[in-house]
């Protein structure tokens, strides 16, 4: 049997690496001796690594405090367990290390360097995701065989040990990768993607360590700041600003806006037969923003909405007026017209909490399941700007010029006034301070809160919010046991004009509807209000999440029990998780 067959078969039967999906290769077709010989071989092998990146539909079920829907996900529902945990899969790492072990077969040094960079990028990404989920994990940079029993059953390496290697892999990848994607839609990793993701990983680790009381957080924040700054200074990426609604247009574009999108996943139903269901899920899962999220938006003049008298009881049609323009490009507001249509779509309150997203919503052709063909942005320049500002603020080294090359560029695109460092720190927002109670008093408290405001608004629905709350140690903010899932404020029963045409189109009633409105909602059946016949729409009136949340346990996932059995307890369990094992 040829060497590659032996290695792959051993990988399939090695039970430590569960859920392997390796395919046996024909003995007379591909072996280490006759493959990896040229650029084409290297490209074909490394193409499979891109499946590691998040798919659009995976963002469903990662709710937090900003958005809820029918399927809240394991974290919110409290259904994670060591018996059912399925994220402990290592097959893709094996593919990566196998490539790095054999790419030297290729005599084309330029091609070898480039595709080694691809492999290093994805090994870094693979391990960052693992650390984010489990904390300490075993580090492997070699292909294992059945004879490597000690390595197969090795103990977990510390998260610091692993994250240092993650960042080294990103650094090496940035050195080896080209500065431009090999396609026009930025679907291939580049030097700038490596730096951008390095800033994401380093910021996560730095802030996680800071807010969870671990050592050496400054080291990672400094790397986050330096890699983001290099990206800002050298990459040539900028914020997309074309048209009257650039923010909205960027998220329903069939071709990624590569001015800003650093790395994208491409979709094209006609040619590639590839599509996703994000637009369908928004409606079908009744995705809805919370009032807590809506209150993050400033007024258009830069003043705080939550400083306005009576903001708590302001009705939907009034609260959305004269706000940060991104609100109208993210949330269905009065006068909203869907792409490709000519008539206004009224808010029918079918979304949980009443605030329906329009981010990622294109034409009606994309409404059905697996009908969306917009490219999915995996990394944007805006996130790198936010990473830079946050890292500098958390380090205590932020200056006004840092804000001017990061946060204020984002605000400029949104047509919002600049953020002033002195003003932010001299008058921290009490509403945001209540949203993020773990931000301690200090010289940078105000600006840290404002950077979190910008991050919350700018990156909503992009799969980062739950992870942000994890690294900030604000997990309790995700659960209605601690913070109610409140939505639109309704003054009482009666009729309401939801589309801004001056005519009522919604009736909320107690027992019998009396109007001619097409949309009618019965109290305590179709809609629940916090004060009975008035108050905030309640997202989950009969379900309470978070009663069993444990601060010392729930920021990490459990190590699967079956993997602990296989190693006879050498793989230790994360604190607080019970798996019924005696070791």
Coordinates of C-alpha atoms in Angstrom, one line a residue:
X1 CA 0.0 0.0 0.0
X2 CA 1.3 3.4 -0.9
X3 CA 2.3 5.8 1.9
X4 CA -0.6 8.2 1.5
X5 CA -3.1 5.4 1.8
X6 CA -1.5 4.2 4.9
X7 CA -1.5 7.6 6.5
X8 CA -5.1 8.3 5.6
X9 CA -6.4 5.0 6.8
X10 CA -4.6 5.4 10.1
X11 CA -6.2 8.8 10.4
X12 CA -9.6 7.3 9.8
X13 CA -9.2 4.6 12.5
X14 CA -7.5 6.8 15.0
X15 CA -10.5 7.5 17.2
X16 CA -9.1 10.5 19.0
X17 CA -9.7 12.4 15.8
X18 CA -13.4 11.8 15.7
X19 CA -15.7 12.8 12.9
X20 CA -12.9 12.4 10.3
X21 CA -14.1 12.9 6.7
X22 CA -10.9 11.9 4.8
X23 CA -11.5 10.1 1.6
X24 CA -9.4 7.2 0.5
X25 CA -7.3 8.1 -2.6
X26 CA -6.7 5.5 -5.3
X27 CA -3.4 3.7 -4.7
X28 CA -2.3 4.2 -8.3
X29 CA -3.4 7.9 -8.5
X30 CA -2.1 10.0 -5.7
X31 CA 0.9 9.4 -3.4
X32 CA 3.3 11.7 -1.7
X33 CA 5.8 10.7 -4.3
X34 CA 3.8 11.7 -7.3
X35 CA 1.7 14.6 -5.9
X36 CA 2.5 18.1 -4.6
X37 CA 4.8 18.4 -7.7
X38 CA 3.6 21.8 -9.1
X39 CA 1.5 24.9 -8.4
X40 CA -1.7 23.2 -9.6
X41 CA -1.3 20.3 -7.1
X42 CA -0.7 22.8 -4.3
X43 CA -3.7 24.9 -5.2
X44 CA -6.0 21.9 -5.6
X45 CA -5.1 20.5 -2.2
X46 CA -5.3 23.8 -0.3
X47 CA -8.7 24.7 -1.8
X48 CA -10.4 22.3 0.7
X49 CA -9.1 24.5 3.6
X50 CA -11.6 27.2 2.7
X51 CA -14.5 25.1 4.1
X52 CA -13.2 26.0 7.5
X53 CA -14.5 29.5 7.1
X54 CA -18.0 30.3 8.4
X55 CA -20.9 29.9 6.1
X56 CA -23.7 32.6 6.2
X57 CA -26.4 30.3 7.5
X58 CA -24.1 29.3 10.5
X59 CA -24.8 32.8 12.0
X60 CA -28.3 31.7 12.9
X61 CA -28.5 30.4 16.4
X62 CA -25.7 32.6 17.7
X63 CA -28.0 35.1 19.3
X64 CA -26.9 37.4 22.1
X65 CA -28.4 40.6 23.6
X66 CA -28.8 42.4 20.3
X67 CA -31.0 39.9 18.3
X68 CA -33.3 37.0 19.0
X69 CA -35.2 34.5 16.9
X70 CA -37.0 31.1 17.0
X71 CA -33.8 29.1 17.3
X72 CA -31.7 30.8 20.0
X73 CA -28.9 28.3 19.9
X74 CA -27.2 26.0 22.4
X75 CA -25.6 28.8 24.5
X76 CA -28.8 30.7 25.2
X77 CA -30.9 27.6 25.5
X78 CA -28.4 26.0 27.9
X79 CA -28.2 22.7 26.0
X80 CA -24.4 22.3 25.8
X81 CA -23.2 19.1 27.3
X82 CA -20.1 17.0 27.4
X83 CA -22.1 14.0 26.1
X84 CA -23.4 15.8 23.0
X85 CA -20.5 18.2 22.1
X86 CA -19.6 17.8 18.5
X87 CA -17.0 20.5 17.9
X88 CA -14.0 18.4 18.7
X89 CA -13.0 17.5 15.2
X90 CA -9.4 17.5 13.9
X91 CA -9.6 16.1 10.4
X92 CA -9.1 19.4 8.7
X93 CA -6.0 20.1 10.8
X94 CA -4.6 16.7 9.5
X95 CA -5.1 17.9 5.9
X96 CA -3.2 21.1 6.7
X97 CA -0.3 19.4 8.4
X98 CA -0.1 16.8 5.7
X99 CA 0.2 19.5 3.1
X100 CA 3.0 21.3 5.0
X101 CA 4.8 18.0 5.4
X102 CA 4.8 17.3 1.7
X103 CA 4.7 20.6 -0.1
X104 CA 8.5 20.5 -0.3
X105 CA 8.0 18.1 -3.2
X106 CA 7.3 21.1 -5.4
X107 CA 10.4 22.7 -6.9
X108 CA 8.6 25.9 -7.7
X109 CA 9.8 27.9 -4.7
X110 CA 7.4 30.8 -5.3
X111 CA 4.3 28.6 -5.5
X112 CA 5.5 26.5 -2.5
X113 CA 5.9 29.7 -0.4
X114 CA 2.5 31.0 -1.4
X115 CA 0.6 27.8 -0.6
X116 CA 2.5 27.2 2.5
X117 CA 1.2 30.6 3.5
X118 CA -2.4 29.4 2.7
X119 CA -1.9 26.4 5.0
X120 CA -0.4 28.4 7.8
X121 CA -3.3 30.9 7.6
X122 CA -5.8 28.1 8.0
X123 CA -3.9 26.3 10.7
X124 CA -3.9 29.6 12.6
X125 CA -7.6 30.0 12.0
X126 CA -8.4 26.4 12.9
X127 CA -6.7 26.8 16.2
X128 CA -8.1 30.2 17.0
X129 CA -11.6 28.8 16.7
X130 CA -10.6 25.9 18.9
X131 CA -9.1 28.1 21.6
X132 CA -12.1 30.4 21.5
X133 CA -14.4 27.4 22.1
X134 CA -12.4 25.2 24.5
X135 CA -9.5 27.3 25.9
X136 CA -6.6 24.9 26.3
X137 CA -6.3 22.4 23.4
X138 CA -3.5 20.1 22.3
X139 CA -1.2 21.7 19.7
X140 CA -0.2 19.5 16.7
X141 CA 2.0 20.7 13.9
X142 CA 2.7 17.2 12.4
X143 CA 0.8 14.3 10.9
X144 CA 0.1 11.6 13.4
X145 CA 0.1 7.9 12.8
X146 CA -1.1 5.0 14.9
X147 CA 2.3 4.5 16.3
X148 CA 2.2 8.0 17.8
X149 CA 0.2 6.9 20.8
X150 CA 1.8 9.4 23.2
X151 CA 1.0 12.3 20.9
X152 CA -2.5 11.0 20.2
X153 CA -3.3 11.0 23.9
X154 CA -1.4 14.1 24.9
X155 CA -2.6 16.6 27.4
X156 CA -4.0 20.0 26.4
X157 CA -1.5 22.7 25.9
X158 CA -2.2 26.1 27.5
X159 CA -4.2 28.6 25.5
X160 CA -1.2 31.0 25.7
X161 CA 1.1 28.4 24.2
X162 CA -1.4 27.7 21.4
X163 CA -2.3 31.4 20.7
X164 CA 1.4 32.3 20.4
X165 CA 1.6 29.7 17.7
X166 CA -1.6 30.9 16.1
X167 CA -0.2 34.4 15.8
X168 CA 3.1 33.1 14.5
X169 CA 1.3 31.2 11.8
X170 CA -0.7 34.3 10.8
X171 CA 2.6 36.3 10.8
X172 CA 4.3 33.7 8.6
X173 CA 1.3 33.5 6.3
X174 CA 1.3 37.3 5.9
X175 CA 5.0 37.1 4.8
X176 CA 4.3 34.3 2.2
X177 CA 0.8 35.2 0.8
X178 CA 0.3 37.6 -2.2
X179 CA -1.0 41.1 -1.6
X180 CA -3.9 40.6 -4.0
X181 CA -6.5 37.8 -4.3
X182 CA -6.1 35.5 -7.3
X183 CA -9.8 36.4 -8.2
X184 CA -11.8 39.6 -8.5
X185 CA -14.1 38.9 -5.5
X186 CA -11.5 38.5 -2.8
X187 CA -12.3 34.9 -2.1
X188 CA -8.7 33.8 -1.6
X189 CA -6.5 34.6 1.4
X190 CA -3.9 37.3 1.1
X191 CA -1.3 39.0 3.2
X192 CA -4.0 41.5 4.3
X193 CA -6.5 38.8 5.2
X194 CA -3.7 37.2 7.4
X195 CA -3.1 40.6 9.2
X196 CA -6.8 41.3 9.5
X197 CA -7.5 37.9 11.1
X198 CA -4.4 38.2 13.3
X199 CA -5.9 41.4 14.7
X200 CA -9.2 39.6 15.4
X201 CA -7.5 36.7 17.1
X202 CA -5.1 38.8 19.1
X203 CA -7.9 41.2 20.2
X204 CA -10.0 38.3 21.3
X205 CA -7.2 36.7 23.4
X206 CA -6.1 40.1 24.8
X207 CA -9.5 41.2 26.0
X208 CA -10.5 37.7 27.1
X209 CA -7.4 37.6 29.3
X210 CA -7.9 41.1 30.6
X211 CA -11.6 40.7 31.6
X212 CA -11.2 37.1 32.8
X213 CA -8.2 37.9 35.0
X214 CA -5.5 36.0 33.1
X215 CA -1.8 37.1 32.7
X216 CA -0.1 38.8 29.7
X217 CA -3.1 40.4 28.1
X218 CA -1.0 43.3 27.1
X219 CA 1.1 41.1 24.8
X220 CA -1.9 40.2 22.7
X221 CA -3.4 43.7 22.6
X222 CA -0.1 45.0 21.4
X223 CA -0.1 42.5 18.5
X224 CA -3.8 43.3 17.7
X225 CA -2.9 47.0 17.5
X226 CA 0.3 46.5 15.5
X227 CA -1.2 44.1 12.9
X228 CA -4.3 46.3 12.5
X229 CA -2.2 49.4 12.1
X230 CA 0.0 47.7 9.5
X231 CA -3.3 46.8 7.6
X232 CA -4.6 50.3 7.9
X233 CA -1.3 51.9 6.7
X234 CA -0.3 49.5 3.9
X235 CA -3.2 47.4 2.6
X236 CA -5.0 49.9 0.4
X237 CA -8.4 48.8 1.7
X238 CA -10.9 51.5 2.6
X239 CA -14.5 51.8 3.4
X240 CA -17.1 51.4 0.6
X241 CA -18.8 54.7 0.1
X242 CA -20.6 54.5 -3.2
X243 CA -24.3 55.4 -3.6
X244 CA -26.7 56.9 -1.2
X245 CA -26.8 53.8 1.1
X246 CA -23.4 52.3 0.9
X247 CA -23.7 50.4 4.2
X248 CA -27.0 48.7 3.1
X249 CA -25.7 48.0 -0.4
X250 CA -22.6 46.3 0.8
X251 CA -24.5 43.4 2.4
X252 CA -26.8 42.5 -0.5
X253 CA -24.2 42.7 -3.3
X254 CA -23.9 39.7 -5.7
X255 CA -20.3 40.7 -6.1
X256 CA -18.4 41.6 -2.9
X257 CA -17.5 45.2 -2.6
X258 CA -13.8 44.6 -2.6
X259 CA -12.9 48.2 -1.8
X260 CA -13.7 47.1 1.8
X261 CA -14.3 43.3 1.8
X262 CA -10.9 41.7 2.6
X263 CA -12.2 38.1 2.3
X264 CA -15.5 36.9 1.0
X265 CA -17.3 33.7 0.3
X266 CA -18.7 33.8 -3.2
X267 CA -22.2 32.7 -4.3
X268 CA -23.8 32.5 -7.7
X269 CA -26.8 30.2 -8.3
X270 CA -26.8 30.5 -12.1
X271 CA -23.2 29.6 -12.7
X272 CA -21.8 27.9 -9.5
X273 CA -25.1 26.5 -8.2
X274 CA -24.2 28.0 -4.8
X275 CA -26.6 29.9 -2.7
X276 CA -27.5 30.6 1.0
X277 CA -30.6 31.2 3.0
X278 CA -29.8 34.3 5.1
X279 CA -32.6 36.4 3.6
X280 CA -35.1 33.5 4.1
X281 CA -34.0 32.9 7.6
X282 CA -34.5 36.6 8.6
X283 CA -38.2 36.2 7.8
X284 CA -38.7 32.4 8.6
X285 CA -36.9 32.5 12.0
X286 CA -38.6 35.9 12.8
X287 CA -35.2 37.4 13.5
X288 CA -35.7 40.6 15.5
X289 CA -33.5 43.3 17.1
X290 CA -33.9 44.1 20.8
X291 CA -34.6 47.6 22.1
X292 CA -31.3 47.3 24.0
X293 CA -29.6 47.2 20.6
X294 CA -31.7 49.9 19.1
X295 CA -30.8 52.2 22.0
X296 CA -27.1 52.0 20.9
X297 CA -27.8 54.2 17.9
X298 CA -26.9 57.8 18.5
X299 CA -28.9 60.7 17.2
X300 CA -27.8 62.0 13.7
X301 CA -26.1 65.0 15.4
X302 CA -24.0 62.7 17.6
X303 CA -25.9 63.2 20.8
X304 CA -27.2 60.2 22.8
X305 CA -30.7 59.0 22.1
X306 CA -30.8 57.6 25.7
X307 CA -30.3 61.2 27.0
X308 CA -33.5 62.4 25.4
X309 CA -36.4 62.9 27.7
X310 CA -39.0 60.2 27.3
X311 CA -36.8 57.9 25.2
X312 CA -38.0 54.9 27.2
X313 CA -41.6 55.2 26.0
X314 CA -41.1 56.6 22.5
X315 CA -43.0 54.7 19.8
X316 CA -41.3 53.1 16.9
X317 CA -42.2 55.7 14.3
X318 CA -40.7 58.4 16.5
X319 CA -37.7 56.6 17.9
X320 CA -36.2 55.9 14.5
X321 CA -36.3 59.6 13.4
X322 CA -33.1 61.6 13.0
X323 CA -30.9 58.7 14.2
X324 CA -27.5 57.4 12.9
X325 CA -28.2 56.7 9.2
X326 CA -27.1 53.1 9.6
X327 CA -30.3 52.4 11.6
X328 CA -32.4 53.0 8.5
X329 CA -30.0 50.8 6.5
X330 CA -30.2 47.9 9.1
X331 CA -33.7 48.0 10.5
X332 CA -37.1 48.0 8.7
X333 CA -38.3 51.6 9.4
X334 CA -41.3 53.5 8.1
X335 CA -40.9 54.3 4.3
X336 CA -38.8 51.2 3.8
X337 CA -38.7 49.9 0.2
X338 CA -37.2 46.6 -0.5
X339 CA -34.5 46.4 -3.2
X340 CA -36.2 46.2 -6.7
X341 CA -39.6 47.3 -5.4
X342 CA -41.5 50.6 -5.7
X343 CA -43.9 50.4 -2.8
X344 CA -43.4 50.7 1.0
X345 CA -43.2 47.5 3.1
X346 CA -45.0 48.2 6.5
X347 CA -43.6 46.7 9.7
X348 CA -46.1 43.9 10.5
X349 CA -44.5 43.1 13.9
X350 CA -43.9 39.5 13.0
X351 CA -40.2 39.8 14.0
X352 CA -39.4 39.0 17.6
X353 CA -39.4 42.3 19.5
X354 CA -40.9 44.0 16.5
X355 CA -37.7 45.3 14.9
X356 CA -37.1 43.5 11.6
X357 CA -33.7 43.4 10.0
X358 CA -33.1 44.5 6.5
X359 CA -29.3 44.0 6.5
X360 CA -28.5 41.3 4.0
X361 CA -32.0 41.7 2.4
X362 CA -31.9 42.1 -1.4
X363 CA -34.6 41.7 -4.0
X364 CA -37.7 39.4 -3.5
X365 CA -36.0 36.9 -5.8
X366 CA -33.8 36.0 -2.8
X367 CA -36.7 35.6 -0.3
X368 CA -37.0 31.8 -0.6
X369 CA -34.9 29.1 1.1
X370 CA -31.5 28.7 -0.6
X371 CA -32.2 31.6 -2.9
X372 CA -29.7 34.2 -1.7
X373 CA -26.7 34.8 -4.0
X374 CA -25.1 37.7 -2.3
X375 CA -21.4 37.3 -1.5
X376 CA -20.8 36.8 2.2
X377 CA -18.2 39.2 3.7
X378 CA -15.9 37.2 6.1
X379 CA -13.7 40.1 6.9
X380 CA -14.1 43.8 6.3
X381 CA -11.7 46.7 6.7
X382 CA -14.3 48.2 9.1
X383 CA -13.7 45.4 11.6
X384 CA -9.9 45.9 11.4
X385 CA -10.5 49.6 12.2
X386 CA -12.6 48.6 15.2
X387 CA -10.0 46.1 16.3
X388 CA -7.3 48.7 16.2
X389 CA -9.2 51.3 18.2
X390 CA -10.3 48.8 20.9
X391 CA -6.9 47.3 21.4
X392 CA -5.3 50.8 21.8
X393 CA -8.1 51.8 24.2
X394 CA -7.8 48.7 26.3
X395 CA -4.0 49.2 26.5
X396 CA -4.5 52.8 27.6
X397 CA -2.4 54.1 24.7
X398 CA -5.3 55.5 22.5
X399 CA -4.9 59.0 21.1
X400 CA -7.2 61.2 19.1
X401 CA -5.2 60.5 15.9
X402 CA -5.9 56.7 16.5
X403 CA -9.6 57.4 16.5
X404 CA -9.3 59.5 13.4
X405 CA -7.8 56.7 11.3
X406 CA -10.3 54.1 12.6
X407 CA -13.6 54.9 14.3
X408 CA -14.0 58.3 12.7
X409 CA -13.6 56.8 9.2
X410 CA -16.5 54.5 10.0
X411 CA -18.5 57.4 11.3
X412 CA -17.6 59.5 8.3
X413 CA -19.0 56.8 6.0
X414 CA -22.1 56.8 8.1
X415 CA -22.4 60.6 7.9
X416 CA -22.0 60.9 11.7
X417 CA -19.9 63.4 13.7
X418 CA -16.5 62.3 14.8
X419 CA -15.8 60.7 18.2
X420 CA -13.8 62.9 20.4
X421 CA -11.5 61.2 22.9
X422 CA -11.6 63.9 25.6
X423 CA -15.4 64.3 25.4
X424 CA -16.0 60.6 25.6
X425 CA -13.8 60.0 28.6
X426 CA -15.1 63.1 30.5
X427 CA -18.7 62.0 30.2
X428 CA -19.1 58.2 29.9
X429 CA -22.6 57.1 28.7
X430 CA -24.5 55.8 31.7
X431 CA -26.7 53.7 29.5
X432 CA -23.8 51.9 27.9
X433 CA -22.1 51.6 31.3
X434 CA -25.2 49.6 32.4
X435 CA -25.0 47.4 29.3
X436 CA -21.3 46.7 30.0
X437 CA -20.9 46.7 33.7
X438 CA -17.4 45.0 33.6
X439 CA -15.8 48.1 32.1
X440 CA -14.1 49.5 35.2
X441 CA -13.8 53.2 36.1
X442 CA -10.7 54.6 34.5
X443 CA -9.3 57.2 32.2
X444 CA -10.5 55.3 29.1
X445 CA -13.9 54.1 30.3
X446 CA -15.9 56.5 28.2
X447 CA -14.1 55.8 24.9
X448 CA -14.1 52.0 25.5
X449 CA -17.9 52.2 25.8
X450 CA -18.1 54.3 22.6
X451 CA -16.0 51.9 20.7
X452 CA -18.3 49.1 21.8
X453 CA -21.2 51.2 20.6
X454 CA -19.6 51.4 17.2
X455 CA -18.8 47.8 17.1
X456 CA -22.3 46.8 18.1
X457 CA -23.9 48.8 15.4
X458 CA -21.4 48.3 12.6
X459 CA -20.9 44.6 12.9
X460 CA -24.4 43.5 13.9
X461 CA -25.5 40.2 12.3
X462 CA -22.0 39.3 11.2
X463 CA -21.5 36.5 13.7
X464 CA -19.4 38.3 16.3
X465 CA -21.7 39.6 19.0
X466 CA -21.8 36.5 21.2
X467 CA -18.0 36.1 21.0
X468 CA -17.6 39.8 21.9
X469 CA -19.7 39.3 25.1
X470 CA -17.7 36.2 25.9
X471 CA -14.4 38.0 25.7
X472 CA -15.7 41.0 27.6
X473 CA -17.0 38.6 30.3
X474 CA -20.5 40.0 29.8
X475 CA -22.3 36.7 29.3
X476 CA -25.2 37.5 31.6
X477 CA -26.2 40.3 29.2
X478 CA -27.3 37.6 26.7
X479 CA -30.2 36.2 28.9
X480 CA -33.6 37.4 29.6
X481 CA -33.2 36.0 33.2
X482 CA -31.0 39.1 33.7
X483 CA -32.0 41.5 30.9
X484 CA -35.5 41.2 29.3
X485 CA -35.7 40.8 25.6
X486 CA -37.8 43.9 25.1
X487 CA -38.7 45.5 21.8
X488 CA -40.9 48.2 20.5
X489 CA -42.8 50.3 23.1
X490 CA -46.6 50.2 22.6
X491 CA -48.6 52.9 24.5
X492 CA -51.7 50.8 24.5
X493 CA -54.4 49.2 22.4
X494 CA -55.5 51.0 19.3
X495 CA -54.4 51.6 15.7
X496 CA -51.0 52.6 14.5
X497 CA -49.4 53.9 11.2
X498 CA -46.4 51.6 10.7
X499 CA -45.4 52.6 7.2
X500 CA -45.5 56.4 7.5
X501 CA -48.2 57.1 5.0
X502 CA -50.5 58.8 7.5
X503 CA -53.0 55.9 7.6
X504 CA -53.4 53.3 10.3
X505 CA -52.4 49.8 9.1
X506 CA -52.0 48.0 12.5
X507 CA -54.5 47.4 15.2
X508 CA -53.6 46.0 18.7
X509 CA -56.6 44.9 20.6
X510 CA -57.7 43.0 23.7
X511 CA -60.8 41.1 22.8
X512 CA -62.4 42.2 19.6
X513 CA -60.8 44.1 16.6
X514 CA -62.8 47.1 15.5
X515 CA -60.7 48.6 12.7
X516 CA -60.3 47.9 9.0
X517 CA -56.6 47.5 9.3
X518 CA -55.1 44.5 7.4
X519 CA -52.7 43.7 10.2
X520 CA -54.3 42.9 13.6
X521 CA -52.6 41.7 16.8
X522 CA -54.4 40.3 19.8
X523 CA -52.9 40.9 23.2
X524 CA -51.6 37.8 25.0
X525 CA -52.0 35.8 21.8
X526 CA -50.3 37.5 18.9
X527 CA -48.3 39.9 21.0
X528 CA -47.3 40.3 24.7
X529 CA -46.6 43.6 26.3
X530 CA -44.5 44.2 29.5
X531 CA -47.3 46.0 31.3
X532 CA -50.2 43.9 30.1
X533 CA -52.1 46.4 27.9
X534 CA -49.1 48.6 27.3
X535 CA -45.3 48.5 27.4
X536 CA -42.5 46.8 25.5
X537 CA -43.1 43.9 23.2
X538 CA -41.7 40.9 25.0
X539 CA -39.5 38.6 22.9
X540 CA -40.1 35.5 25.0
X541 CA -43.0 36.0 27.4
X542 CA -43.2 32.4 28.5
X543 CA -39.5 31.2 28.3
X544 CA -36.7 32.3 30.6
X545 CA -33.1 31.7 29.5
X546 CA -30.0 31.9 31.6
X547 CA -31.2 30.8 35.1
X548 CA -28.5 28.1 35.0
X549 CA -25.7 30.4 33.6
X550 CA -22.5 29.9 35.6
X551 CA -19.7 32.5 35.3
X552 CA -17.0 30.0 36.2
X553 CA -18.2 27.5 33.6
X554 CA -20.1 28.8 30.6
X555 CA -17.5 30.9 28.8
X556 CA -16.0 27.7 27.5
X557 CA -17.6 24.6 25.9
X558 CA -17.1 21.2 27.6
X559 CA -14.5 18.7 26.3
X560 CA -16.5 15.8 24.8
X561 CA -16.8 13.0 27.3
X562 CA -15.9 10.3 24.7
X563 CA -12.6 12.0 24.0
X564 CA -11.8 12.0 27.7
X565 CA -12.5 8.3 27.9
X566 CA -10.2 7.6 25.0
X567 CA -7.4 9.3 26.7
X568 CA -8.2 8.0 30.1
X569 CA -8.6 11.4 31.5
X570 CA -5.3 12.9 30.1
X571 CA -7.7 15.3 28.3
X572 CA -9.0 17.2 31.4
X573 CA -12.5 18.7 31.6
X574 CA -13.1 22.4 31.5
X575 CA -14.0 23.9 34.9
X576 CA -17.6 23.4 36.0
X577 CA -18.7 20.9 33.4
X578 CA -19.8 17.5 34.6
X579 CA -19.4 14.5 32.3
X580 CA -19.9 11.6 34.8
X581 CA -16.3 10.5 34.7
X582 CA -14.0 10.0 37.7
X583 CA -11.0 11.6 36.1

